[in-house]
Short mmCIF file of C-alpha atoms and ligand atoms in Angstrom, two decimals:
data_model
loop_
_atom_site.label_atom_id
_atom_site.label_comp_id
_atom_site.label_asym_id
_atom_site.label_seq_id
_atom_site.Cartn_x
_atom_site.Cartn_y
_atom_site.Cartn_z
CA MET Y 1 2.04 -26.98 -27.69
CA PRO Y 2 1.03 -23.36 -26.95
CA PHE Y 3 3.74 -21.23 -25.30
CA VAL Y 4 3.10 -21.37 -21.56
CA GLN Y 5 4.18 -18.30 -19.66
CA PRO Y 6 6.88 -19.27 -17.13
CA ARG Y 7 5.45 -19.25 -13.63
CA SER Y 8 6.88 -16.75 -11.15
CA ASP Y 9 7.74 -16.92 -7.49
CA ALA Y 10 7.65 -13.17 -6.87
CA ALA Y 11 5.37 -13.33 -3.82
CA GLU Y 12 7.34 -16.31 -2.46
CA ARG Y 13 10.49 -14.16 -2.74
CA VAL Y 14 8.74 -11.51 -0.66
CA LEU Y 15 7.78 -14.08 1.98
CA ALA Y 16 11.33 -15.46 2.06
CA SER Y 17 12.64 -11.90 2.39
CA ALA Y 18 10.22 -11.21 5.26
CA GLN Y 19 11.31 -14.37 7.10
CA PHE Y 20 15.00 -13.48 6.52
CA ILE Y 21 14.45 -9.92 7.77
CA SER Y 22 12.58 -11.14 10.85
CA ALA Y 23 15.32 -13.67 11.65
CA HIS Y 24 17.98 -10.94 11.38
CA SER Y 25 16.13 -8.11 13.13
CA GLY Y 26 17.51 -6.44 16.24
CA ASP Y 27 14.80 -3.85 16.90
CA VAL Y 28 11.54 -5.35 15.66
CA SER Y 29 10.03 -8.70 16.63
CA VAL Y 30 6.88 -10.80 16.11
CA PRO Y 31 5.91 -12.11 19.58
CA GLU Y 32 4.22 -15.52 19.24
CA ASP Y 33 1.78 -14.84 22.08
CA GLY Y 34 0.79 -11.56 20.44
CA VAL Y 35 0.32 -13.34 17.10
CA ARG Y 36 -1.91 -15.95 18.73
CA GLN Y 37 -4.03 -13.32 20.51
CA ALA Y 38 -4.23 -11.17 17.37
CA ALA Y 39 -5.33 -14.18 15.30
CA GLN Y 40 -8.15 -14.96 17.71
CA GLU Y 41 -9.33 -11.35 17.93
CA ILE Y 42 -9.06 -10.57 14.20
CA MET Y 43 -10.70 -13.81 13.09
CA GLY Y 44 -13.54 -13.23 15.53
CA GLN Y 45 -14.15 -9.72 14.22
CA MET Y 46 -13.77 -10.71 10.56
CA THR Y 47 -16.26 -13.53 11.05
CA ARG Y 48 -18.74 -11.19 12.73
CA THR Y 49 -18.46 -8.56 9.97
CA GLY Y 50 -18.29 -11.18 7.21
CA TYR Y 51 -15.18 -9.56 5.77
CA SER Y 52 -14.73 -10.42 2.07
CA THR Y 53 -13.67 -8.96 -1.27
CA ALA Y 54 -17.16 -7.45 -1.45
CA GLU Y 55 -15.94 -4.83 1.07
CA TRP Y 56 -13.62 -3.33 -1.54
CA LYS Y 57 -16.25 -1.79 -3.79
CA LYS Y 58 -18.11 -0.39 -0.77
CA HIS Y 59 -15.46 2.33 -0.44
CA ALA Y 60 -17.05 5.46 -1.95
CA LEU Y 61 -13.99 6.47 -3.99
CA LEU Y 62 -13.08 3.07 -5.46
CA PRO Y 63 -14.50 1.85 -8.78
CA SER Y 64 -17.96 0.44 -8.18
CA VAL Y 65 -18.07 -1.52 -11.46
CA ALA Y 66 -15.54 -4.24 -12.28
CA ASP Y 67 -14.73 -3.43 -15.91
CA SER Y 68 -11.69 -2.54 -18.04
CA ALA Y 69 -11.95 1.13 -16.98
CA ALA Y 70 -11.61 -0.05 -13.36
CA LEU Y 71 -8.38 -1.86 -14.28
CA GLU Y 72 -6.85 1.35 -15.67
CA TRP Y 73 -8.05 3.28 -12.60
CA ILE Y 74 -6.53 0.74 -10.22
CA PHE Y 75 -3.22 0.87 -12.10
CA VAL Y 76 -2.76 4.65 -11.87
CA ALA Y 77 -4.00 4.71 -8.26
CA ASP Y 78 -1.50 2.04 -7.19
CA ALA Y 79 1.28 3.67 -9.24
CA LEU Y 80 0.75 6.73 -7.00
CA ASN Y 81 -0.19 4.86 -3.82
CA PHE Y 82 2.66 6.06 -1.61
CA SER Y 83 3.72 8.44 1.16
CA PHE Y 84 0.75 10.39 2.46
CA TRP Y 85 1.74 10.85 6.09
CA PRO Y 86 1.37 14.53 7.10
CA THR Y 87 4.03 16.90 8.44
CA ARG Y 88 1.38 19.10 10.08
CA ALA Y 89 -0.10 18.09 13.43
CA ARG Y 90 -3.43 19.87 13.06
CA ARG Y 91 -5.83 17.91 10.83
CA GLU Y 92 -7.25 21.01 9.16
CA GLU Y 93 -3.73 21.99 8.03
CA GLN Y 94 -2.92 18.57 6.55
CA TYR Y 95 -3.04 17.94 2.79
CA THR Y 96 -6.71 17.49 1.89
CA VAL Y 97 -8.75 16.99 -1.28
CA THR Y 98 -12.45 17.83 -1.04
CA LEU Y 99 -14.89 16.00 -3.30
CA ASP Y 100 -18.68 16.29 -3.14
CA GLY Y 101 -18.27 18.24 0.08
CA VAL Y 102 -16.21 15.54 1.81
CA ALA Y 103 -12.60 16.25 2.88
CA TYR Y 104 -10.23 13.34 2.22
CA ARG Y 105 -6.74 12.88 3.66
CA GLY Y 106 -4.05 10.22 3.33
CA TYR Y 107 -4.59 7.50 0.75
CA TRP Y 108 -8.18 8.65 0.18
CA SER Y 109 -6.96 12.11 -0.88
CA LEU Y 110 -5.20 10.37 -3.79
CA CYS Y 111 -8.40 8.60 -4.86
CA ALA Y 112 -10.39 11.83 -4.56
CA ALA Y 113 -7.82 13.73 -6.67
CA ILE Y 114 -7.91 11.08 -9.42
CA ASN Y 115 -11.72 11.06 -9.48
CA ARG Y 116 -11.85 14.89 -9.52
CA ALA Y 117 -9.40 14.97 -12.44
CA LEU Y 118 -11.48 12.46 -14.39
CA ARG Y 119 -14.57 14.61 -13.88
CA GLU Y 120 -12.62 17.64 -15.15
CA GLY Y 121 -11.54 15.81 -18.32
CA ILE Y 122 -7.97 15.04 -17.27
CA ASP Y 123 -7.94 11.34 -18.11
CA MET Y 124 -5.54 9.92 -15.52
CA THR Y 125 -6.44 6.44 -16.82
CA ASP Y 126 -5.09 7.21 -20.30
CA ALA Y 127 -1.46 6.17 -20.91
CA GLN Y 128 -0.76 9.07 -23.30
CA CYS Y 129 -2.07 11.54 -20.72
CA LEU Y 130 0.27 10.04 -18.13
CA ALA Y 131 3.27 9.91 -20.49
CA ASP Y 132 2.75 13.59 -21.40
CA MET Y 133 2.11 14.73 -17.82
CA THR Y 134 3.71 18.01 -16.74
CA LEU Y 135 4.52 19.23 -13.22
CA GLU Y 136 2.06 22.08 -13.64
CA ARG Y 137 -0.76 19.76 -14.71
CA LEU Y 138 -0.07 17.23 -11.95
CA ALA Y 139 0.01 20.05 -9.38
CA HIS Y 140 -3.45 20.99 -10.65
CA VAL Y 141 -4.64 17.37 -10.30
CA PHE Y 142 -3.40 17.29 -6.69
CA ARG Y 143 -4.36 20.86 -5.80
CA THR Y 144 -6.01 21.45 -2.47
CA ASP Y 145 -8.97 23.80 -2.40
CA ASP Y 146 -9.13 24.24 1.40
CA PRO Y 147 -7.47 27.55 2.39
CA ARG Y 148 -6.60 26.07 5.80
CA THR Y 149 -4.37 23.43 4.20
CA GLN Y 150 -0.70 24.22 4.93
CA GLU Y 151 1.04 21.46 2.98
CA PRO Y 152 0.97 20.10 -0.59
CA ILE Y 153 0.73 16.43 -1.46
CA PRO Y 154 4.11 14.93 -0.51
CA MET Y 155 6.66 14.01 -3.21
CA LEU Y 156 4.96 15.74 -6.17
CA ASP Y 157 8.16 15.68 -8.28
CA ASP Y 158 8.53 11.93 -7.66
CA ARG Y 159 4.87 11.40 -8.54
CA LEU Y 160 5.47 13.16 -11.86
CA GLN Y 161 8.37 10.82 -12.70
CA VAL Y 162 6.28 7.80 -11.67
CA VAL Y 163 3.27 8.66 -13.87
CA ARG Y 164 5.40 9.61 -16.88
CA GLU Y 165 7.30 6.30 -16.66
CA ALA Y 166 4.08 4.34 -16.16
CA GLY Y 167 2.46 5.96 -19.19
CA GLN Y 168 5.50 5.51 -21.41
CA VAL Y 169 5.95 1.82 -20.56
CA LEU Y 170 2.25 1.11 -21.07
CA LEU Y 171 2.42 2.76 -24.50
CA VAL Y 172 5.66 1.09 -25.61
CA LYS Y 173 5.12 -2.42 -24.24
CA TYR Y 174 1.40 -2.93 -23.64
CA GLY Y 175 -0.60 -1.02 -26.24
CA GLY Y 176 -1.32 1.73 -23.70
CA ARG Y 177 -3.47 -0.43 -21.44
CA PHE Y 178 -2.83 -2.11 -18.10
CA ALA Y 179 -5.53 -4.61 -19.13
CA ASN Y 180 -2.91 -6.02 -21.54
CA VAL Y 181 -0.45 -6.56 -18.69
CA VAL Y 182 -3.16 -8.47 -16.82
CA ALA Y 183 -3.93 -10.53 -19.94
CA GLU Y 184 -0.25 -11.47 -20.30
CA CYS Y 185 -0.02 -12.93 -16.77
CA ALA Y 186 -2.37 -15.75 -17.85
CA GLY Y 187 -4.20 -15.93 -14.49
CA SER Y 188 -1.10 -15.97 -12.29
CA ALA Y 189 -0.91 -13.29 -9.57
CA GLN Y 190 2.80 -13.91 -9.10
CA ARG Y 191 3.43 -13.60 -12.83
CA LEU Y 192 1.59 -10.26 -12.79
CA VAL Y 193 3.76 -9.04 -9.88
CA GLU Y 194 6.82 -10.18 -11.84
CA LEU Y 195 5.79 -8.33 -15.02
CA VAL Y 196 5.04 -5.14 -13.08
CA VAL Y 197 8.35 -5.05 -11.15
CA ARG Y 198 10.28 -6.04 -14.32
CA ASP Y 199 8.79 -3.37 -16.58
CA PHE Y 200 7.83 -0.51 -14.21
CA ALA Y 201 10.91 0.57 -12.23
CA SER Y 202 8.92 2.59 -9.66
CA PHE Y 203 7.33 -0.66 -8.38
CA ARG Y 204 10.74 -2.35 -7.87
CA ASP Y 205 10.60 -2.23 -4.05
CA GLU Y 206 13.94 -4.00 -3.34
CA HIS Y 207 16.49 -3.18 -0.63
CA GLN Y 208 19.83 -4.30 0.82
CA PHE Y 209 19.51 -5.78 4.32
CA ALA Y 210 22.08 -7.81 6.32
CA GLY Y 211 24.07 -8.41 3.15
CA GLN Y 212 21.12 -9.66 1.11
CA THR Y 213 18.78 -8.15 -1.47
CA VAL Y 214 15.26 -8.29 -0.01
CA CYS Y 215 12.06 -7.89 -2.07
CA LEU Y 216 9.04 -6.20 -0.48
CA TYR Y 217 7.04 -5.32 -3.65
CA LYS Y 218 4.31 -3.50 -1.75
CA ARG Y 219 2.73 -1.52 -4.63
CA ALA Y 220 3.06 -4.37 -7.15
CA GLN Y 221 1.27 -6.75 -4.79
CA ILE Y 222 -1.48 -4.33 -3.74
CA LEU Y 223 -2.03 -3.61 -7.44
CA VAL Y 224 -2.76 -7.32 -8.00
CA ALA Y 225 -4.81 -7.47 -4.80
CA ASP Y 226 -6.95 -4.49 -5.81
CA VAL Y 227 -7.68 -6.14 -9.20
CA TRP Y 228 -8.58 -9.41 -7.44
CA ALA Y 229 -10.79 -7.63 -4.89
CA CYS Y 230 -12.49 -5.35 -7.42
CA PHE Y 231 -13.38 -8.33 -9.65
CA GLU Y 232 -14.10 -10.49 -6.58
CA GLY Y 233 -11.79 -13.18 -7.89
CA ARG Y 234 -13.69 -13.59 -11.15
CA GLY Y 235 -12.97 -12.80 -14.82
CA LEU Y 236 -9.94 -10.50 -15.15
CA GLY Y 237 -9.50 -10.79 -11.37
CA CYS Y 238 -9.27 -14.58 -11.36
CA PHE Y 239 -5.78 -15.67 -10.20
CA ASP Y 240 -5.10 -19.31 -9.32
CA ASP Y 241 -2.20 -18.39 -7.00
CA ILE Y 242 -3.71 -15.31 -5.29
CA ASP Y 243 -3.13 -16.84 -1.83
CA HIS Y 244 0.64 -16.45 -2.34
CA ILE Y 245 0.34 -12.65 -2.26
CA THR Y 246 1.58 -11.27 1.07
CA MET Y 247 0.62 -8.33 3.26
CA PHE Y 248 1.54 -4.91 1.80
CA ALA Y 249 4.38 -3.36 3.81
CA ASP Y 250 3.27 0.23 4.38
CA TYR Y 251 3.37 2.54 7.44
CA ARG Y 252 -0.26 2.14 8.57
CA VAL Y 253 -0.71 -1.63 9.09
CA PRO Y 254 2.38 -1.90 11.37
CA GLN Y 255 0.52 0.47 13.71
CA ALA Y 256 -2.45 -1.92 13.82
CA LEU Y 257 -0.15 -4.93 14.30
CA CYS Y 258 1.46 -3.19 17.30
CA HIS Y 259 -2.02 -2.42 18.63
CA PHE Y 260 -2.91 -6.14 18.44
CA GLY Y 261 0.44 -7.12 20.03
CA ALA Y 262 1.70 -9.00 16.94
CA LEU Y 263 4.58 -6.58 16.29
CA GLN Y 264 6.99 -5.20 18.89
CA TYR Y 265 9.64 -2.45 18.72
CA SER Y 266 12.78 -2.26 20.86
CA PRO Y 267 12.82 0.58 23.42
CA ARG Y 268 15.35 2.56 21.36
CA LEU Y 269 13.34 2.22 18.13
CA ARG Y 270 10.09 3.05 19.92
CA ALA Y 271 11.77 6.13 21.45
CA HIS Y 272 13.01 7.26 18.04
CA LEU Y 273 9.54 6.95 16.47
CA GLU Y 274 7.88 8.71 19.41
CA GLN Y 275 10.40 11.56 19.31
CA SER Y 276 9.78 12.04 15.59
CA GLU Y 277 6.03 12.20 16.13
CA ALA Y 278 6.53 14.62 19.05
CA ALA Y 279 8.61 16.84 16.74
CA VAL Y 280 5.77 16.99 14.20
CA ARG Y 281 3.29 17.79 16.98
CA ARG Y 282 5.58 20.68 18.05
CA GLY Y 283 5.64 21.95 14.48
CA ASP Y 284 9.21 20.78 13.87
CA ALA Y 285 10.47 18.51 11.10
CA PRO Y 286 10.11 14.75 11.65
CA ASP Y 287 13.27 12.72 12.36
CA MET Y 288 12.91 10.62 9.21
CA LEU Y 289 14.30 7.17 8.53
CA PRO Y 290 15.84 7.14 5.03
CA SER Y 291 14.34 4.63 2.59
CA GLY Y 292 16.27 1.38 3.07
CA HIS Y 293 17.36 2.20 6.63
CA PRO Y 294 17.68 -1.06 8.64
CA TRP Y 295 14.94 0.03 11.05
CA GLU Y 296 12.60 0.83 8.16
CA VAL Y 297 13.28 -2.55 6.52
CA GLU Y 298 12.83 -4.32 9.88
CA ILE Y 299 9.44 -2.66 10.45
CA ARG Y 300 8.25 -3.52 6.91
CA GLY Y 301 9.66 -7.05 6.77
CA ASN Y 302 8.40 -8.03 10.23
CA SER Y 303 4.94 -6.65 9.35
CA ILE Y 304 4.77 -9.04 6.40
CA TRP Y 305 5.98 -11.88 8.62
CA ALA Y 306 3.53 -11.05 11.41
CA VAL Y 307 0.54 -11.21 9.04
CA GLN Y 308 1.85 -14.51 7.67
CA ARG Y 309 2.07 -15.90 11.24
CA ILE Y 310 -1.44 -14.62 12.03
CA ARG Y 311 -2.73 -16.25 8.86
CA GLN Y 312 -1.11 -19.57 9.79
CA HIS Y 313 -2.79 -19.53 13.21
CA ILE Y 314 -6.16 -18.90 11.56
CA LEU Y 315 -5.57 -21.67 9.00
CA ASP Y 316 -4.53 -24.05 11.82
CA ALA Y 317 -7.86 -23.21 13.51
CA GLY Y 318 -9.58 -24.46 10.35
CA THR Y 319 -10.63 -21.17 8.79
CA SER Y 320 -9.52 -20.12 5.30
CA VAL Y 321 -8.23 -16.55 4.88
CA ASN Y 322 -5.43 -15.03 2.80
CA ALA Y 323 -2.93 -12.27 3.59
CA ILE Y 324 -4.78 -9.80 1.33
CA LEU Y 325 -8.02 -9.94 3.30
CA LEU Y 326 -6.08 -9.81 6.59
CA ASP Y 327 -4.18 -6.78 5.32
CA PHE Y 328 -7.24 -4.93 4.03
CA TYR Y 329 -8.99 -5.67 7.31
CA LEU Y 330 -6.06 -4.39 9.38
CA TRP Y 331 -5.71 -1.27 7.25
CA ASP Y 332 -9.40 -0.44 7.43
CA TYR Y 333 -9.31 -1.19 11.19
CA ALA Y 334 -6.38 1.21 11.67
CA LYS Y 335 -8.26 3.98 9.86
CA GLU Y 336 -11.46 3.38 11.82
CA HIS Y 337 -9.66 3.17 15.19
CA ALA Y 338 -7.08 5.93 14.61
CA ALA Y 339 -7.97 7.51 17.96
CA ASP Y 340 -7.29 4.26 19.86
CA MET Y 341 -3.92 3.98 18.13
CA SER Y 342 -2.75 7.56 18.48
CA ALA Y 343 -0.15 6.51 21.09
CA ILE Y 344 1.40 4.00 18.66
CA PRO Y 345 3.88 5.87 16.43
CA ILE Y 346 4.24 5.30 12.68
CA HIS Y 347 7.65 5.54 11.06
CA HIS Y 348 8.48 8.61 8.96
CA THR Y 349 10.09 7.64 5.64
CA ARG Y 350 9.52 9.39 2.34
CA SER Y 351 9.49 6.61 -0.26
CA ILE Y 352 7.88 5.98 -3.64
CA PHE Y 353 7.46 2.33 -2.63
CA TYR Y 354 4.60 2.70 -0.09
N1 56B D 401 -1.02 -2.40 3.75
C1 56B D 401 -1.87 -1.57 3.14
N2 56B D 401 -1.46 -0.31 2.85
C2 56B D 401 -2.34 0.51 2.23
C3 56B D 401 -3.64 0.13 1.88
C4 56B D 401 -4.23 1.27 1.27
C5 56B D 401 -5.60 1.43 0.71
N3 56B D 401 -6.33 0.21 0.62
C6 56B D 401 -7.76 0.37 0.72
C7 56B D 401 -8.37 0.16 -0.58
C8 56B D 401 -8.99 -1.02 -0.61
C9 56B D 401 -8.80 -1.76 0.62
O1 56B D 401 -10.01 -2.32 1.05
C10 56B D 401 -8.32 -0.71 1.58
O2 56B D 401 -9.42 -0.17 2.25
C11 56B D 401 -3.28 2.27 1.27
N4 56B D 401 -2.17 1.78 1.85
C12 56B D 401 -0.95 2.47 2.24
O3 56B D 401 -1.24 3.08 3.50
C13 56B D 401 -0.55 4.33 3.59
C14 56B D 401 -1.60 5.42 3.63
O4 56B D 401 -2.16 5.46 4.94
P1 56B D 401 -2.90 6.83 5.40
O5 56B D 401 -1.85 7.94 5.30
O6 56B D 401 -3.32 6.54 6.82
O7 56B D 401 -4.05 7.04 4.45
C15 56B D 401 0.32 4.43 2.36
O8 56B D 401 1.56 3.80 2.60
C16 56B D 401 -0.49 3.60 1.36
O9 56B D 401 0.35 3.10 0.31
C17 56B D 401 -4.06 -1.20 2.21
O10 56B D 401 -5.21 -1.65 1.98
N5 56B D 401 -3.13 -2.00 2.83
#
């Protein structure tokens, strides 16, 4: 009898955490009428645009070919996929990476920096390169070449620790390749999440809330989701339990969920977030929520729960969709409709988890 990898319930632990957080939240809620309305509106728009995994490779900066090099690219991108919100109000002063004449900010600045490094011969997809990374070299990778930019990429020191750890663990445990981590999960998305949070500490997105340890695993789950989407659910991206993966608790999708009415903040929390954004607009420091702050955990946990509730409404209406596609849709929607959402504040937390 061949050794069968033990199954994992990592994504189910995230869902249970989200439900627990939502049930014990005092300042964030998931209004059922907002969920119902959001489900109708989102499903209608997704149906019209034919939203599918095929959308993923349409993004200019993401790998366009689903091969083993794409796996290594996705790994380093999702190891660094955190904390891009700007502290400068004026767009031209915000951290920017320009590639092929296009200025990228936020998450896309990360992708542009990785692709620029690869073109310059800094192989960010090589585990030894990551393990040997220095602060000087990483600063070069994330340099901005626009003289108007007034801020560096946030959390550079943390990013250095993250890439060095990622490279070292890949070398020691997985022959230097993320493809070997994927091979070991034997087609289980939850097993892959489990392996990543077990072996790569920077992905271990766990917090104390209302006396319990809650698991949010945002970067570990989006890592699996990006593999699944890039390979369109086939070959190395074929996972028989992919529908267990939840929404990825970041700071951008909550904004879209508020816009659709599926997430609601208490007046005092809304006031705090608005005052912090007003401070940044004035040129002052944001009034940050520390990582693990109850309000931060409530926003993240209720976002996961809201997407789960939206998904259930859509399933009850007879249409199949998973939390990944809903999340990607909501994130892309938030980026495309940033102007319509400018009155909805994001929360300001510096965290390596999202
Ligand atoms: N929930 C969720 N969070 C996501 C993504 C992505 C990128 N996914 C793209 C790639 C393929 C898909 O098709 C998506 O188009 C980044 N983030 C998070 O957002 C924040 C950055 O925001 P801003 O500063 O405005 O760029 C930061 O916390 C980052 O970790 C997502 O998809 N879902």
